[in-house]
């Protein structure tokens, strides 16, 4: 009888240890997922900043080209010779 109670005690202790190990593994996995989500959010934020910078640069380039085209058009208007009838 005592041997059976001893075996049951050992099984209970083993079960508790297994449950603790499983809980620790779940916590570790949770923190890994949280860290990955944080890393992804940082990456997306950096991509958003890069996109804003690229959009700004493209706008500057487009503005420069428009200004250059306007200057060419103005030069053409200034150097145009009037037609004679």
Short mmCIF file of C-alpha atoms in Angstrom, two decimals:
data_model
loop_
_atom_site.label_atom_id
_atom_site.label_comp_id
_atom_site.label_asym_id
_atom_site.label_seq_id
_atom_site.Cartn_x
_atom_site.Cartn_y
_atom_site.Cartn_z
CA UNK A 1 0.00 0.00 0.00
CA UNK A 2 2.77 2.44 0.92
CA UNK A 3 4.66 1.56 -2.23
CA UNK A 4 1.56 2.38 -4.29
CA UNK A 5 1.18 5.74 -2.51
CA UNK A 6 4.87 6.43 -3.15
CA UNK A 7 4.47 5.66 -6.85
CA UNK A 8 1.40 7.92 -7.04
CA UNK A 9 3.40 10.71 -5.38
CA UNK A 10 6.23 10.29 -7.88
CA UNK A 11 3.73 10.34 -10.76
CA UNK A 12 2.13 13.53 -9.39
CA UNK A 13 5.51 15.23 -9.05
CA UNK A 14 6.46 14.13 -12.57
CA UNK A 15 3.15 15.45 -13.92
CA UNK A 16 3.68 18.81 -12.19
CA UNK A 17 7.22 19.06 -13.60
CA UNK A 18 5.94 18.25 -17.11
CA UNK A 19 3.19 20.88 -16.81
CA UNK A 20 5.73 23.48 -15.63
CA UNK A 21 8.05 22.65 -18.55
CA UNK A 22 5.16 22.92 -21.03
CA UNK A 23 4.12 26.29 -19.55
CA UNK A 24 7.70 27.58 -19.83
CA UNK A 25 7.84 26.43 -23.46
CA UNK A 26 4.54 28.23 -24.18
CA UNK A 27 5.85 31.43 -22.56
CA UNK A 28 9.08 31.25 -24.56
CA UNK A 29 7.10 30.80 -27.78
CA UNK A 30 4.81 33.70 -26.85
CA UNK A 31 7.79 36.02 -26.34
CA UNK A 32 9.34 34.84 -29.61
CA UNK A 33 6.12 35.71 -31.45
CA UNK A 34 5.90 39.08 -29.68
CA UNK A 35 9.54 39.84 -30.59
CA UNK A 36 8.90 38.86 -34.24
CA UNK A 37 5.81 41.10 -34.40
CA UNK A 38 7.82 43.99 -32.94
CA UNK A 39 10.59 43.35 -35.46
CA UNK A 40 8.08 43.29 -38.34
CA UNK A 41 6.49 46.54 -37.11
CA UNK A 42 9.93 48.22 -37.01
CA UNK A 43 10.68 46.96 -40.52
CA UNK A 44 7.33 48.26 -41.84
CA UNK A 45 7.94 51.62 -40.15
CA UNK A 46 11.37 51.87 -41.80
CA UNK A 47 9.83 50.97 -45.16
CA UNK A 48 7.20 53.68 -44.65
CA UNK A 49 9.92 56.25 -43.93
CA UNK A 50 11.82 55.16 -47.05
CA UNK A 51 8.65 55.44 -49.13
CA UNK A 52 8.01 58.98 -47.86
CA UNK A 53 11.60 59.96 -48.69
CA UNK A 54 11.37 58.41 -52.16
CA UNK A 55 8.06 60.16 -52.81
CA UNK A 56 9.60 63.47 -51.72
CA UNK A 57 12.60 62.93 -54.01
CA UNK A 58 10.35 62.00 -56.93
CA UNK A 59 8.29 65.13 -56.30
CA UNK A 60 11.47 67.22 -56.31
CA UNK A 61 12.63 65.59 -59.55
CA UNK A 62 9.23 66.10 -61.15
CA UNK A 63 9.19 69.73 -59.98
CA UNK A 64 12.69 70.27 -61.38
CA UNK A 65 11.69 68.74 -64.71
CA UNK A 66 8.54 70.85 -64.86
CA UNK A 67 10.57 73.96 -64.08
CA UNK A 68 13.09 73.01 -66.76
CA UNK A 69 10.29 72.44 -69.30
CA UNK A 70 8.77 75.80 -68.40
CA UNK A 71 12.14 77.48 -68.91
CA UNK A 72 12.52 75.82 -72.32
CA UNK A 73 9.00 76.92 -73.27
CA UNK A 74 9.74 80.49 -72.11
CA UNK A 75 12.99 80.50 -74.13
CA UNK A 76 11.10 79.30 -77.18
CA UNK A 77 8.53 82.06 -76.73
CA UNK A 78 11.22 84.71 -76.36
CA UNK A 79 13.19 83.62 -79.44
CA UNK A 80 10.18 83.09 -81.64
CA UNK A 81 10.15 85.26 -84.70
CA UNK A 82 6.86 86.80 -85.69
CA UNK A 83 5.33 85.49 -88.88
CA UNK A 84 5.07 87.88 -91.80
CA UNK A 85 1.90 88.00 -93.76
#
